[in-house]
Short mmCIF file of C-alpha atoms and ligand atoms in Angstrom, two decimals:
data_model
loop_
_atom_site.label_atom_id
_atom_site.label_comp_id
_atom_site.label_asym_id
_atom_site.label_seq_id
_atom_site.Cartn_x
_atom_site.Cartn_y
_atom_site.Cartn_z
CA MET A 1 -7.02 -45.97 21.63
CA THR A 2 -10.54 -46.33 20.34
CA SER A 3 -10.98 -47.77 16.90
CA PRO A 4 -12.76 -46.21 13.90
CA ARG A 5 -15.22 -49.07 14.25
CA ASP A 6 -16.51 -47.33 17.39
CA SER A 7 -16.64 -43.90 15.73
CA LEU A 8 -19.74 -41.73 15.60
CA LEU A 9 -19.91 -42.15 11.84
CA VAL A 10 -19.89 -45.94 11.88
CA LYS A 11 -22.34 -46.06 14.78
CA ALA A 12 -24.77 -43.62 13.17
CA ALA A 13 -24.53 -45.58 9.91
CA ARG A 14 -25.38 -48.75 11.81
CA ARG A 15 -28.30 -47.00 13.53
CA GLN A 16 -26.69 -47.30 16.94
CA PRO A 17 -26.98 -44.54 19.56
CA VAL A 18 -24.39 -41.71 19.41
CA THR A 19 -23.43 -38.91 21.83
CA HIS A 20 -23.73 -36.35 19.03
CA THR A 21 -24.27 -36.16 15.29
CA PRO A 22 -21.22 -36.95 13.14
CA VAL A 23 -20.46 -34.51 10.32
CA TRP A 24 -18.30 -34.53 7.19
CA PHE A 25 -18.62 -32.80 3.83
CA MET A 26 -18.56 -34.19 0.33
CA ARG A 27 -15.62 -32.50 -1.47
CA GLN A 28 -14.22 -31.36 1.88
CA ALA A 29 -10.80 -31.90 0.32
CA GLY A 30 -10.36 -29.62 -2.64
CA ARG A 31 -10.23 -26.15 -4.01
CA SER A 32 -11.93 -24.45 -1.04
CA LEU A 33 -8.69 -25.07 0.90
CA PRO A 34 -5.59 -22.91 0.23
CA GLU A 35 -3.40 -25.77 1.49
CA TYR A 36 -4.97 -27.99 -1.20
CA ARG A 37 -4.35 -25.48 -3.96
CA ARG A 38 -0.74 -25.25 -2.80
CA VAL A 39 0.06 -28.98 -2.92
CA ARG A 40 -1.79 -29.44 -6.23
CA GLU A 41 0.20 -26.72 -8.02
CA GLY A 42 1.58 -28.20 -11.25
CA VAL A 43 0.23 -31.70 -10.53
CA GLY A 44 -2.61 -33.01 -12.71
CA MET A 45 -5.71 -34.42 -11.01
CA LEU A 46 -5.22 -38.02 -12.18
CA GLU A 47 -1.54 -37.93 -11.35
CA SER A 48 -2.26 -36.68 -7.84
CA CYS A 49 -4.72 -39.57 -7.35
CA ARG A 50 -1.90 -42.02 -8.16
CA ARG A 51 0.56 -40.58 -5.63
CA PRO A 52 -0.05 -42.06 -2.17
CA ASP A 53 1.92 -39.27 -0.43
CA LEU A 54 -0.28 -36.59 -2.04
CA VAL A 55 -3.50 -38.56 -1.55
CA THR A 56 -2.65 -38.93 2.14
CA GLU A 57 -1.82 -35.25 2.64
CA ILE A 58 -4.90 -33.99 0.75
CA THR A 59 -7.26 -36.42 2.52
CA LEU A 60 -5.95 -35.33 5.93
CA GLN A 61 -6.11 -31.57 5.27
CA PRO A 62 -9.84 -31.07 6.01
CA VAL A 63 -9.68 -33.43 9.00
CA ARG A 64 -6.95 -31.29 10.57
CA ARG A 65 -8.58 -28.01 9.70
CA HIS A 66 -12.28 -28.63 10.35
CA GLY A 67 -12.30 -31.43 12.92
CA VAL A 68 -14.77 -33.41 10.81
CA ASP A 69 -15.77 -36.89 11.99
CA ALA A 70 -14.57 -38.70 8.88
CA ALA A 71 -12.02 -38.45 6.11
CA ILE A 72 -13.16 -39.06 2.52
CA PHE A 73 -10.50 -40.77 0.44
CA PHE A 74 -9.07 -38.32 -2.09
CA SER A 75 -9.57 -39.81 -5.53
CA ASP A 76 -12.15 -39.54 -8.29
CA ILE A 77 -14.93 -41.74 -9.64
CA VAL A 78 -13.08 -42.13 -12.96
CA VAL A 79 -9.79 -43.31 -11.38
CA PRO A 80 -10.74 -47.04 -11.65
CA LEU A 81 -11.77 -46.53 -15.30
CA ALA A 82 -8.39 -44.98 -16.10
CA ALA A 83 -6.76 -47.84 -14.15
CA VAL A 84 -8.29 -50.51 -16.41
CA GLY A 85 -7.10 -48.60 -19.48
CA VAL A 86 -9.86 -46.20 -20.52
CA ASP A 87 -8.25 -43.19 -22.21
CA LEU A 88 -9.55 -40.23 -20.20
CA ASP A 89 -8.47 -37.09 -18.41
CA ILE A 90 -9.90 -34.90 -15.68
CA VAL A 91 -9.94 -31.37 -17.03
CA ALA A 92 -9.90 -28.55 -14.47
CA GLY A 93 -13.20 -26.69 -14.41
CA VAL A 94 -14.82 -29.25 -16.71
CA GLY A 95 -14.56 -32.73 -15.21
CA PRO A 96 -13.79 -36.14 -16.71
CA VAL A 97 -13.35 -36.23 -20.50
CA VAL A 98 -13.25 -39.59 -22.30
CA ALA A 99 -11.27 -39.81 -25.55
CA ARG A 100 -13.49 -42.41 -27.26
CA PRO A 101 -17.05 -42.59 -25.91
CA VAL A 102 -18.68 -46.00 -25.41
CA ARG A 103 -21.57 -46.33 -27.87
CA ALA A 104 -21.37 -49.83 -29.41
CA ARG A 105 -20.89 -53.42 -28.29
CA ALA A 106 -17.29 -53.51 -29.53
CA ASP A 107 -16.50 -50.66 -27.12
CA LEU A 108 -17.02 -53.04 -24.17
CA ASP A 109 -13.72 -54.68 -25.11
CA ARG A 110 -11.98 -51.54 -23.85
CA LEU A 111 -13.46 -52.10 -20.40
CA PRO A 112 -11.78 -55.07 -18.73
CA GLU A 113 -12.59 -56.17 -15.17
CA LEU A 114 -10.70 -54.42 -12.38
CA VAL A 115 -8.36 -56.47 -10.19
CA PRO A 116 -6.47 -55.09 -7.17
CA GLU A 117 -3.23 -55.21 -9.19
CA HIS A 118 -4.61 -52.38 -11.36
CA VAL A 119 -4.61 -50.01 -8.36
CA PRO A 120 -1.67 -50.75 -6.02
CA TYR A 121 -1.40 -47.00 -5.26
CA ILE A 122 -4.93 -47.05 -3.82
CA THR A 123 -4.10 -49.86 -1.40
CA GLU A 124 -0.90 -48.07 -0.40
CA ALA A 125 -2.63 -44.73 0.16
CA VAL A 126 -5.37 -46.32 2.28
CA HIS A 127 -2.73 -48.07 4.40
CA LEU A 128 -0.90 -44.78 4.96
CA LEU A 129 -4.12 -42.98 5.80
CA VAL A 130 -5.46 -45.54 8.24
CA ALA A 131 -2.15 -45.35 10.13
CA GLU A 132 -2.37 -41.54 10.31
CA LEU A 133 -6.08 -41.26 11.08
CA GLY A 134 -6.18 -43.31 14.28
CA ALA A 135 -9.77 -43.34 15.56
CA THR A 136 -11.11 -41.18 12.72
CA PRO A 137 -12.83 -43.33 10.08
CA LEU A 138 -11.83 -43.25 6.42
CA ILE A 139 -14.67 -43.38 3.89
CA GLY A 140 -13.80 -45.14 0.65
CA PHE A 141 -15.93 -44.52 -2.42
CA ALA A 142 -16.73 -45.38 -6.01
CA GLY A 143 -18.97 -44.03 -8.73
CA ALA A 144 -22.15 -46.03 -9.31
CA PRO A 145 -22.68 -47.77 -12.67
CA PHE A 146 -25.19 -45.22 -14.01
CA THR A 147 -23.03 -42.17 -13.26
CA LEU A 148 -19.90 -43.89 -14.63
CA ALA A 149 -21.84 -44.97 -17.73
CA SER A 150 -22.98 -41.40 -18.24
CA TYR A 151 -19.37 -40.16 -18.46
CA LEU A 152 -18.34 -43.05 -20.71
CA VAL A 153 -21.28 -42.82 -23.10
CA GLU A 154 -21.46 -39.01 -23.30
CA GLY A 155 -17.67 -38.67 -23.41
CA GLY A 156 -17.76 -36.06 -20.65
CA PRO A 157 -20.05 -34.10 -18.34
CA SER A 158 -23.58 -33.78 -19.69
CA LYS A 159 -26.66 -31.79 -18.83
CA ASN A 160 -29.26 -33.88 -20.63
CA HIS A 161 -27.62 -37.33 -20.73
CA GLU A 162 -29.09 -37.81 -24.21
CA HIS A 163 -26.61 -40.42 -25.48
CA THR A 164 -26.85 -42.33 -22.21
CA LYS A 165 -30.64 -42.45 -22.38
CA ALA A 166 -30.58 -43.28 -26.09
CA LEU A 167 -28.41 -46.30 -25.33
CA MET A 168 -30.37 -47.36 -22.25
CA TYR A 169 -33.77 -47.26 -23.95
CA GLY A 170 -32.57 -48.14 -27.44
CA ASP A 171 -30.35 -51.11 -26.71
CA PRO A 172 -31.26 -52.43 -23.25
CA GLN A 173 -29.07 -55.52 -23.63
CA LEU A 174 -25.95 -53.49 -24.37
CA TRP A 175 -26.87 -51.12 -21.52
CA HIS A 176 -27.15 -54.01 -19.07
CA ASP A 177 -23.88 -55.52 -20.28
CA LEU A 178 -22.11 -52.17 -19.92
CA CYS A 179 -23.51 -51.58 -16.44
CA GLY A 180 -22.70 -55.15 -15.42
CA ARG A 181 -19.07 -54.46 -16.29
CA LEU A 182 -19.15 -51.12 -14.49
CA ALA A 183 -20.70 -52.74 -11.40
CA GLN A 184 -17.76 -55.15 -11.28
CA ILE A 185 -15.26 -52.28 -11.57
CA SER A 186 -17.08 -50.14 -9.04
CA GLY A 187 -17.54 -53.02 -6.56
CA ALA A 188 -13.92 -54.15 -6.89
CA PHE A 189 -12.73 -50.56 -6.33
CA LEU A 190 -14.82 -50.34 -3.15
CA ASP A 191 -13.52 -53.70 -2.02
CA VAL A 192 -9.87 -52.70 -2.51
CA GLN A 193 -10.43 -49.73 -0.19
CA ALA A 194 -12.37 -51.75 2.40
CA ALA A 195 -9.76 -54.52 2.33
CA ALA A 196 -7.01 -51.96 2.97
CA GLY A 197 -8.84 -50.52 6.00
CA ALA A 198 -11.55 -48.03 5.00
CA SER A 199 -14.24 -48.00 7.71
CA ALA A 200 -17.21 -47.18 5.48
CA VAL A 201 -17.85 -46.79 1.75
CA GLN A 202 -20.01 -44.45 -0.29
CA LEU A 203 -21.44 -45.18 -3.72
CA PHE A 204 -21.89 -41.92 -5.67
CA ASP A 205 -24.74 -42.02 -8.17
CA SER A 206 -24.61 -38.29 -8.66
CA TRP A 207 -26.58 -38.02 -11.89
CA VAL A 208 -29.20 -40.79 -11.54
CA GLY A 209 -31.83 -38.28 -10.43
CA VAL A 210 -32.55 -37.76 -14.15
CA LEU A 211 -34.47 -41.07 -14.23
CA PRO A 212 -38.02 -41.90 -13.16
CA ARG A 213 -38.33 -44.55 -10.45
CA THR A 214 -39.62 -47.39 -12.63
CA ASP A 215 -36.69 -46.98 -15.04
CA TYR A 216 -34.26 -46.66 -12.14
CA GLU A 217 -35.52 -49.99 -10.80
CA ARG A 218 -35.28 -51.69 -14.17
CA PHE A 219 -32.08 -50.25 -15.65
CA VAL A 220 -29.95 -49.20 -12.71
CA ALA A 221 -30.84 -50.65 -9.31
CA PRO A 222 -29.65 -54.23 -10.04
CA HIS A 223 -26.22 -52.92 -11.05
CA SER A 224 -25.85 -50.57 -8.08
CA ALA A 225 -26.93 -53.48 -5.86
CA ALA A 226 -24.19 -55.64 -7.42
CA ALA A 227 -21.56 -52.95 -6.74
CA LEU A 228 -22.66 -52.66 -3.10
CA ALA A 229 -22.81 -56.44 -2.73
CA ALA A 230 -19.09 -56.60 -3.49
CA VAL A 231 -18.37 -55.32 0.03
CA ALA A 232 -21.14 -57.21 1.83
CA HIS A 233 -18.55 -59.68 3.17
CA ARG A 234 -16.60 -56.81 4.77
CA ASP A 235 -17.67 -55.29 8.04
CA VAL A 236 -18.19 -51.80 6.57
CA PRO A 237 -21.41 -49.79 6.41
CA THR A 238 -22.44 -48.50 2.99
CA ILE A 239 -23.77 -45.06 2.01
CA HIS A 240 -25.72 -44.61 -1.25
CA PHE A 241 -25.85 -41.04 -2.57
CA GLY A 242 -27.37 -39.19 -5.50
CA VAL A 243 -28.49 -35.68 -6.45
CA GLY A 244 -32.14 -34.90 -7.16
CA THR A 245 -33.08 -38.43 -6.12
CA GLY A 246 -36.09 -37.60 -3.94
CA GLU A 247 -38.26 -39.97 -5.96
CA LEU A 248 -35.65 -42.74 -5.79
CA LEU A 249 -34.76 -42.74 -2.09
CA ALA A 250 -36.56 -45.96 -1.17
CA ALA A 251 -35.27 -47.75 -4.27
CA MET A 252 -31.72 -46.63 -3.49
CA GLY A 253 -32.05 -47.98 0.03
CA ALA A 254 -33.45 -51.23 -1.30
CA ALA A 255 -30.36 -51.59 -3.49
CA GLY A 256 -28.56 -52.54 -0.32
CA ALA A 257 -27.25 -49.52 1.57
CA ASP A 258 -27.18 -48.83 5.31
CA VAL A 259 -27.35 -45.07 4.78
CA VAL A 260 -29.23 -43.15 2.10
CA GLY A 261 -27.88 -39.76 1.04
CA VAL A 262 -30.47 -37.00 0.86
CA ASP A 263 -29.84 -33.82 -1.13
CA TYR A 264 -31.29 -30.44 -0.15
CA ARG A 265 -34.38 -30.65 -2.37
CA VAL A 266 -36.16 -33.03 0.02
CA SER A 267 -36.36 -32.41 3.78
CA LEU A 268 -34.97 -35.08 6.07
CA THR A 269 -38.47 -35.46 7.50
CA ASP A 270 -39.94 -36.23 4.07
CA ALA A 271 -36.98 -38.47 3.25
CA LEU A 272 -37.51 -40.47 6.45
CA ASP A 273 -41.16 -40.84 5.53
CA ARG A 274 -40.25 -42.20 2.12
CA LEU A 275 -37.62 -44.53 3.56
CA GLY A 276 -39.91 -46.10 6.14
CA GLY A 277 -37.53 -46.06 9.09
CA SER A 278 -35.15 -48.80 7.96
CA TYR A 279 -32.15 -46.67 7.00
CA ALA A 280 -29.87 -44.06 8.44
CA VAL A 281 -29.77 -40.83 6.44
CA GLN A 282 -26.95 -38.52 5.39
CA GLY A 283 -27.35 -34.84 4.48
CA ASN A 284 -28.72 -32.34 3.71
CA LEU A 285 -27.51 -28.73 3.81
CA ASP A 286 -27.59 -26.89 0.48
CA PRO A 287 -23.90 -26.10 -0.26
CA ALA A 288 -24.98 -22.67 -1.59
CA LEU A 289 -26.20 -21.77 1.92
CA LEU A 290 -22.58 -21.70 3.09
CA PHE A 291 -22.51 -18.30 1.30
CA ALA A 292 -25.48 -16.94 3.30
CA PRO A 293 -25.13 -14.68 6.36
CA TRP A 294 -24.35 -16.73 9.48
CA PRO A 295 -27.74 -16.29 11.22
CA ALA A 296 -29.55 -17.72 8.18
CA LEU A 297 -27.07 -20.56 7.86
CA GLU A 298 -27.16 -21.29 11.58
CA ALA A 299 -30.95 -21.56 11.56
CA LYS A 300 -30.78 -24.04 8.65
CA VAL A 301 -28.12 -26.17 10.34
CA ARG A 302 -30.11 -26.27 13.58
CA GLY A 303 -33.23 -27.25 11.65
CA ILE A 304 -31.46 -30.12 9.90
CA VAL A 305 -29.99 -31.43 13.16
CA GLU A 306 -33.48 -31.30 14.72
CA GLU A 307 -35.07 -33.19 11.82
CA GLY A 308 -32.23 -35.69 11.97
CA ARG A 309 -33.12 -36.59 15.56
CA ALA A 310 -36.13 -38.52 14.25
CA ALA A 311 -33.87 -40.71 12.07
CA PRO A 312 -32.58 -44.10 13.21
CA GLY A 313 -29.16 -42.59 12.42
CA HIS A 314 -28.11 -39.22 10.98
CA ILE A 315 -24.81 -38.19 9.45
CA PHE A 316 -24.72 -34.43 8.83
CA ASN A 317 -23.40 -33.48 5.39
CA LEU A 318 -24.15 -31.20 2.49
CA GLY A 319 -26.72 -32.08 -0.15
CA HIS A 320 -23.84 -32.09 -2.66
CA GLY A 321 -20.15 -31.19 -2.69
CA VAL A 322 -18.45 -28.10 -1.23
CA LEU A 323 -18.31 -25.38 -3.91
CA PRO A 324 -14.76 -24.22 -4.73
CA ASP A 325 -15.32 -20.59 -3.56
CA THR A 326 -16.64 -21.59 -0.14
CA ASP A 327 -15.00 -19.85 2.83
CA PRO A 328 -13.37 -22.75 4.72
CA GLU A 329 -13.85 -20.96 8.05
CA VAL A 330 -17.60 -21.25 7.58
CA LEU A 331 -17.22 -25.03 7.23
CA THR A 332 -15.28 -25.23 10.49
CA ARG A 333 -18.00 -23.22 12.19
CA VAL A 334 -20.71 -25.54 10.88
CA VAL A 335 -18.84 -28.56 12.28
CA GLU A 336 -18.68 -26.91 15.72
CA LEU A 337 -22.34 -25.96 15.57
CA VAL A 338 -23.50 -29.45 14.58
CA HIS A 339 -21.51 -30.96 17.44
CA GLU A 340 -22.78 -28.43 19.95
CA VAL A 341 -26.48 -28.49 19.12
CA SER A 342 -26.74 -32.25 18.62
CA ARG A 343 -25.22 -33.25 21.98
CA ARG A 344 -27.61 -35.37 24.00
O1 LIG B 401 -13.49 -34.54 -0.61
C1 LIG B 401 -13.95 -35.34 -1.47
O2 LIG B 401 -15.14 -35.45 -1.70
C2 LIG B 401 -12.92 -36.27 -2.10
C3 LIG B 401 -12.72 -36.52 -3.38
C4 LIG B 401 -13.62 -36.60 -4.58
C5 LIG B 401 -13.26 -36.00 -5.82
N1 LIG B 401 -14.14 -36.42 -6.77
C6 LIG B 401 -12.11 -35.14 -6.04
C7 LIG B 401 -12.14 -34.21 -7.17
C8 LIG B 401 -14.77 -37.35 -4.79
C9 LIG B 401 -15.59 -38.13 -3.79
C10 LIG B 401 -15.09 -37.22 -6.17
C11 LIG B 401 -16.20 -37.93 -6.80
C12 LIG B 401 -16.72 -37.44 -8.08
N2 LIG B 401 -16.02 -37.08 -9.20
C13 LIG B 401 -18.09 -37.39 -8.39
C14 LIG B 401 -19.20 -37.78 -7.46
C15 LIG B 401 -19.44 -36.69 -6.48
C16 LIG B 401 -20.20 -35.51 -7.00
O3 LIG B 401 -19.63 -34.42 -6.99
O4 LIG B 401 -21.33 -35.71 -7.44
C17 LIG B 401 -18.21 -36.94 -9.72
C18 LIG B 401 -19.50 -36.69 -10.47
C19 LIG B 401 -16.89 -36.76 -10.22
C20 LIG B 401 -16.48 -36.31 -11.58
C21 LIG B 401 -15.71 -35.05 -11.46
N3 LIG B 401 -14.37 -35.01 -11.15
C22 LIG B 401 -16.17 -33.73 -11.57
C23 LIG B 401 -17.59 -33.33 -11.89
C24 LIG B 401 -15.08 -32.87 -11.30
C25 LIG B 401 -15.07 -31.38 -11.18
C26 LIG B 401 -14.49 -30.65 -12.31
C27 LIG B 401 -14.06 -29.26 -11.87
O5 LIG B 401 -12.85 -28.98 -11.94
O6 LIG B 401 -14.92 -28.48 -11.43
C28 LIG B 401 -13.98 -33.70 -11.04
C29 LIG B 401 -12.62 -33.27 -10.68
C30 LIG B 401 -12.34 -33.35 -9.22
N4 LIG B 401 -12.54 -34.45 -8.45
C31 LIG B 401 -11.76 -32.34 -8.42
C32 LIG B 401 -11.62 -32.88 -7.14
C33 LIG B 401 -11.01 -32.22 -5.93
C34 LIG B 401 -11.34 -30.97 -8.90
C35 LIG B 401 -10.06 -31.05 -9.64
C36 LIG B 401 -9.01 -30.11 -9.14
O7 LIG B 401 -9.00 -29.76 -7.95
O8 LIG B 401 -8.17 -29.78 -9.97
#
């Protein structure tokens, strides 16, 4: 049997030649799938993340159904925060809600370092999954320090990130101390998954696109780099993703990733220009286009695969997660199309 180390995803991430373009979707596990809605009935989000049997089943569902080239570990970016004792919940239709937001130095005391003993259910779930997945790679993930800080400081999802920015610009020392702690938690969470057998890891900095590049480099990049460095001793490629990060692509690559995620606002061609040829890229279909008539969607997918040919490595994905109302049959069709048109 071939190993996930020889998979299309790992090869593309390492900028090695592939027979065709690997494809997976952020949020491929989730509400778009009726089989997901069925197994989640009556089980809270955080609870389901702590049950290895459920995590395994939910992670495998889109692999079975769509034939994607990778599984993304079913969890959430706030799971490690809850594991170290932060009082939070994931509210359906809202997102993570934190009981007592982090705003002052004393609040750091509620954020201890993460050790593997905090998350035995993660190690167990990864073991189960790696055994089931065979040659299909499992992608582990964590939230990046900025995006985690945003939830902690705001107390929940935020449009303007005003408390986060007020803290970052108003008390840079506290900001750096908070993000240093979060980088440890994020890095340790990635390392637990890599140690248990994940074949690649993705750092999600979903909301960092709200910062200009100079501030990203000063306030964020060192902490994201520290999180990524936590798995540098493992033989796993790293993917660094954000939304609306066209201006930050090169800086996100420089933070230490093998693959830079590109959302749909910047073409792969422009992204490759900005990245200077040293990174593989992942992306970049607008998830809203999955609702468009097939001919329009097909043309977009073909265009992205074509642009991706110029990259040192391309992993096809969406520019952000699958929307809950997406028709899952359209996703399966996109997988088939990417495989067919990218064959060389
Ligand atoms: O397939 C996958 O991508 C796997 C799992 C995954 C989830 N969350 C499951 C989830 C991943 C990679 C995440 C990461 C995550 N969580 C991010 C980064 C990715 C991104 O979307 O930018 C962020 C910002 C979060 C925080 C979060 N958790 C949000 C914004 C929400 C959505 C709230 C809602 O209900 O619309 C969640 C909850 C969540 N995480 C769900 C899932 C499947 C939905 C909960 C449910 O199904 O009941």
